[in-house]
XYZ file of N, CA and C in Angstrom:
357
model
N 92.999 -66.581 15.444
C 92.672 -66.490 16.891
C 91.130 -66.140 16.427
N 90.542 -66.245 17.332
C 88.770 -65.822 17.732
C 88.343 -65.126 18.846
N 87.837 -64.324 18.678
C 87.278 -63.706 20.401
C 85.870 -64.262 20.086
N 85.090 -64.717 21.075
C 83.755 -65.264 21.433
C 83.059 -64.356 22.526
N 82.508 -63.623 22.425
C 81.579 -62.734 22.867
C 80.054 -63.257 23.412
N 79.965 -63.001 24.301
C 78.611 -63.572 25.086
C 77.987 -62.317 26.537
N 76.482 -62.282 26.636
C 76.167 -61.848 27.788
C 74.963 -60.409 27.448
N 75.054 -60.136 25.950
C 74.478 -59.420 25.709
C 72.826 -59.650 25.951
N 72.054 -58.431 26.034
C 70.744 -58.903 25.896
C 69.585 -57.383 26.270
N 68.367 -57.505 26.688
C 67.144 -56.855 27.058
C 67.554 -56.652 28.619
N 67.352 -55.584 29.011
C 67.438 -55.191 30.382
C 66.460 -53.883 30.721
N 66.100 -53.985 31.856
C 65.229 -52.254 32.201
C 66.549 -51.610 32.711
N 66.091 -50.092 32.474
C 66.826 -49.322 32.901
C 67.243 -49.386 34.087
N 68.398 -49.155 34.760
C 68.993 -49.076 36.274
C 69.535 -50.774 36.458
N 69.000 -51.717 35.875
C 69.658 -53.155 35.714
C 71.031 -53.288 35.487
N 71.580 -54.451 35.494
C 72.644 -54.953 35.077
C 72.835 -56.033 34.107
N 74.006 -56.309 33.655
C 74.270 -57.151 32.617
C 75.768 -57.174 32.631
N 76.522 -58.716 32.577
C 77.627 -58.881 32.171
C 78.234 -59.174 30.949
N 79.042 -58.621 30.256
C 79.512 -59.027 28.779
C 80.541 -59.897 29.236
N 80.823 -61.056 28.334
C 82.192 -61.718 28.842
C 82.675 -62.008 27.239
N 83.801 -62.011 27.077
C 84.653 -62.647 25.914
C 86.146 -63.215 25.702
N 86.132 -64.080 25.144
C 87.694 -65.173 25.331
C 88.118 -65.181 24.125
N 89.557 -65.090 24.306
C 89.972 -65.221 23.101
C 90.812 -66.620 22.836
N 90.568 -67.050 21.621
C 91.179 -68.576 21.472
C 92.084 -68.316 20.263
N 92.861 -69.597 20.118
C 93.394 -69.587 18.864
C 95.100 -69.791 19.204
N 95.930 -69.087 17.717
C 97.345 -69.543 18.281
C 98.098 -67.792 19.105
N 97.780 -68.481 20.581
C 98.091 -66.688 20.883
C 99.374 -66.904 21.748
N 100.233 -65.835 21.530
C 101.332 -65.949 21.861
C 101.189 -64.991 23.626
N 100.972 -63.946 23.381
C 100.440 -62.916 24.457
C 99.538 -62.330 24.137
N 98.456 -61.758 24.832
C 97.566 -60.680 24.690
C 97.956 -59.625 25.336
N 97.792 -58.687 24.322
C 98.411 -57.550 25.527
C 97.377 -56.122 25.812
N 95.920 -56.331 24.902
C 95.107 -55.605 25.504
C 93.739 -56.175 25.359
N 92.676 -55.853 26.117
C 91.234 -56.401 25.876
C 90.659 -55.056 26.397
N 89.761 -55.296 25.383
C 88.399 -54.045 25.540
C 87.144 -54.338 25.006
N 86.512 -53.347 25.520
C 84.973 -53.400 24.860
C 84.738 -52.119 24.160
N 84.338 -52.056 23.040
C 83.817 -50.707 22.009
C 82.090 -51.076 22.295
N 81.713 -50.165 21.702
C 79.649 -50.240 21.205
C 79.965 -49.089 19.911
N 78.277 -49.563 19.319
C 78.110 -49.197 18.380
C 76.416 -48.909 18.164
N 76.245 -47.645 17.548
C 74.953 -47.501 17.405
C 74.597 -47.005 16.171
N 73.644 -47.267 15.094
C 73.199 -47.137 13.855
C 73.730 -45.861 13.877
N 74.623 -45.712 12.269
C 74.790 -44.314 11.674
C 75.960 -43.712 12.516
N 76.262 -44.551 13.672
C 77.597 -44.052 14.281
C 79.062 -44.625 14.422
N 79.786 -44.210 14.884
C 81.467 -45.003 14.335
C 81.552 -45.688 16.070
N 82.358 -46.487 15.938
C 82.204 -47.691 17.197
C 83.384 -46.856 18.209
N 82.820 -47.060 19.210
C 83.873 -46.051 20.168
C 84.021 -46.727 21.415
N 85.318 -46.821 21.971
C 85.709 -47.380 23.008
C 84.574 -46.877 24.254
N 84.265 -48.083 25.361
C 83.868 -48.290 26.483
C 84.628 -48.315 27.179
N 85.771 -49.488 27.360
C 86.617 -49.568 28.522
C 87.482 -50.241 27.887
N 88.575 -50.472 28.348
C 89.814 -51.274 27.848
C 91.092 -51.672 29.100
N 91.598 -52.663 29.049
C 92.518 -52.891 30.164
C 93.850 -53.347 29.407
N 94.835 -53.124 29.433
C 96.108 -53.356 28.983
C 96.932 -54.236 30.185
N 96.746 -55.722 29.756
C 97.252 -56.867 30.577
C 98.319 -56.318 31.363
N 98.482 -56.302 32.605
C 99.479 -55.665 33.621
C 99.814 -54.439 33.364
N 98.480 -53.793 32.815
C 98.915 -52.365 32.978
C 97.436 -51.539 33.606
N 96.894 -50.698 32.881
C 96.074 -49.428 33.097
C 94.751 -50.559 32.595
N 93.763 -49.590 33.286
C 92.398 -49.584 32.859
C 92.152 -48.003 32.139
N 91.242 -48.407 31.022
C 90.837 -47.007 30.695
C 89.240 -47.399 30.474
N 88.558 -45.867 30.677
C 87.113 -46.011 30.309
C 86.439 -44.731 29.896
N 85.534 -44.874 28.860
C 85.015 -43.768 28.506
C 84.179 -42.803 29.727
N 84.042 -41.564 29.421
C 83.398 -41.159 30.537
C 82.160 -41.679 30.669
N 81.061 -41.820 29.580
C 79.886 -42.394 29.758
C 79.926 -43.617 30.608
N 81.008 -44.453 30.551
C 81.097 -45.424 31.604
C 81.600 -45.386 32.735
N 82.469 -44.247 33.206
C 82.814 -44.204 34.253
C 82.285 -44.292 35.393
N 82.011 -44.995 36.626
C 81.636 -45.323 37.904
C 80.278 -46.013 37.776
N 79.890 -46.637 36.227
C 79.166 -47.726 36.387
C 79.398 -48.857 35.748
N 80.571 -49.007 35.086
C 80.774 -50.186 34.300
C 82.276 -50.565 34.790
N 82.361 -52.104 35.026
C 83.919 -52.210 35.637
C 84.355 -53.413 34.585
N 85.490 -53.158 33.888
C 86.409 -53.766 33.397
C 87.043 -54.936 33.907
N 87.399 -56.245 33.890
C 88.388 -57.173 34.202
C 88.378 -58.164 33.432
N 89.577 -58.775 33.480
C 90.297 -59.472 32.962
C 90.779 -61.230 33.580
N 90.547 -62.385 33.028
C 91.491 -63.029 33.572
C 92.246 -63.788 32.798
N 93.912 -63.221 32.961
C 95.015 -63.977 31.916
C 94.831 -65.389 31.606
N 94.459 -66.047 32.689
C 94.976 -67.778 32.859
C 93.768 -68.088 31.401
N 92.504 -67.419 31.156
C 91.550 -67.754 30.478
C 91.495 -66.923 29.186
N 92.639 -65.841 29.221
C 92.501 -64.931 27.744
C 91.122 -64.232 28.055
N 90.720 -63.867 29.146
C 89.137 -63.287 28.842
C 89.196 -61.900 29.349
N 87.650 -61.477 29.202
C 88.083 -60.193 29.864
C 86.443 -59.862 29.620
N 85.934 -58.807 30.767
C 84.228 -58.852 30.996
C 84.013 -57.608 31.418
N 83.040 -57.377 31.457
C 82.204 -56.155 31.737
C 81.190 -56.024 32.072
N 81.313 -55.580 33.613
C 80.157 -55.531 34.558
C 79.614 -54.144 34.283
N 78.436 -54.107 33.878
C 77.507 -52.996 33.379
C 76.673 -52.702 34.597
N 76.320 -51.830 35.565
C 75.247 -51.722 36.436
C 74.525 -50.261 36.058
N 73.658 -49.933 36.680
C 73.023 -48.937 36.349
C 72.820 -48.302 35.078
N 72.314 -49.163 34.224
C 72.283 -49.077 32.961
C 71.086 -47.955 32.739
N 71.491 -47.789 31.107
C 70.744 -46.498 30.907
C 70.055 -46.444 29.494
N 69.139 -46.252 29.166
C 68.770 -46.631 27.514
C 69.565 -45.556 26.691
N 70.485 -44.851 27.014
C 71.541 -44.600 26.021
C 72.794 -45.731 25.827
N 72.572 -46.369 27.041
C 73.854 -47.756 26.801
C 73.207 -48.586 25.671
N 72.211 -48.335 24.997
C 71.691 -49.598 23.783
C 72.683 -49.415 22.689
N 73.362 -50.635 22.469
C 73.763 -50.431 21.324
C 74.310 -51.923 21.250
N 75.189 -51.838 20.456
C 75.774 -53.274 20.044
C 77.216 -53.320 20.448
N 77.670 -54.200 20.871
C 79.023 -54.229 22.038
C 79.893 -55.090 21.268
N 81.155 -54.537 20.892
C 81.658 -55.662 20.433
C 83.013 -55.606 21.654
N 84.127 -56.662 21.525
C 85.102 -57.223 22.001
C 86.268 -56.972 21.322
N 86.983 -56.583 21.543
C 88.378 -56.067 21.344
C 89.842 -56.268 21.754
N 90.977 -57.036 21.103
C 92.103 -57.286 21.410
C 93.227 -56.686 20.644
N 94.265 -56.823 21.259
C 95.784 -56.814 20.575
C 96.159 -58.007 21.077
N 96.500 -58.895 20.274
C 96.802 -60.194 20.653
C 98.592 -60.110 19.780
N 99.727 -60.804 20.317
C 100.768 -61.403 19.676
C 100.629 -62.621 19.547
N 101.097 -62.592 18.235
C 100.705 -64.290 17.848
C 102.209 -64.960 18.010
N 103.350 -64.240 17.888
C 104.174 -64.538 17.982
C 105.390 -63.431 18.613
N 106.638 -63.825 18.821
C 107.355 -62.428 19.634
C 107.372 -61.255 19.052
N 107.017 -61.466 17.553
C 107.058 -60.000 16.459
C 105.925 -59.560 16.005
N 105.032 -60.467 16.289
C 103.948 -59.590 15.155
C 102.548 -59.713 16.455
N 102.079 -58.744 16.029
C 100.872 -58.323 17.019
C 99.683 -58.106 15.988
N 98.108 -58.175 16.414
C 97.313 -57.766 15.650
C 96.427 -57.817 16.356
N 95.339 -56.807 15.513
C 93.747 -56.569 16.310
C 92.612 -57.462 16.062
N 91.924 -57.548 16.834
C 91.234 -58.486 16.452
C 89.789 -58.125 17.201
N 88.679 -58.388 16.587
C 87.328 -58.279 16.625
C 86.249 -59.782 16.977
N 85.704 -59.319 18.226
C 84.597 -60.589 18.245
C 83.106 -59.819 17.496
N 82.263 -61.066 17.890
C 81.031 -60.522 16.759
C 80.199 -59.792 17.792
N 79.679 -58.709 17.538
C 78.837 -57.833 18.170
C 77.955 -58.348 18.861
N 77.421 -57.823 20.294
C 76.315 -58.573 21.332
C 75.865 -57.291 21.687
N 74.507 -57.738 21.137
C 73.616 -56.289 21.237
C 73.289 -56.492 22.524
N 72.995 -55.069 23.346
C 72.780 -54.434 24.366
C 71.507 -54.025 24.505
N 70.437 -54.105 24.923
C 69.172 -53.170 24.495
C 68.404 -52.699 26.240
N 68.765 -51.417 26.393
C 68.185 -50.594 27.726
C 66.653 -50.434 27.628
N 65.756 -50.877 28.205
C 64.576 -50.119 27.978
C 64.119 -49.417 29.090
N 63.533 -48.073 28.970
C 62.810 -47.163 29.628
C 62.272 -47.174 30.887
């Protein structure tokens, strides 16, 4: 199973970006998909997560500005980021919990996609 993320880049403060991530490979069922971010010297932190068929969760810093959505048919997750701030600058990682069979579930990470917000 692989996660392919895209959509990062450079944007001015107040601007918007949309991150995309697609899971591919030997997938039985996707349980959850989400986004984490990490800055140098800091631990990776949850930004937003969607439990497939269930709830969504946002970090306090993302609430009201970011929107997570998913496309079950494409095994994809998206993060619409609006009103971006310089403190949103980080490397963003796609994360998924995927069942590869009825009895086995694993965590997967995509390659990081950098987001830089200039003041």
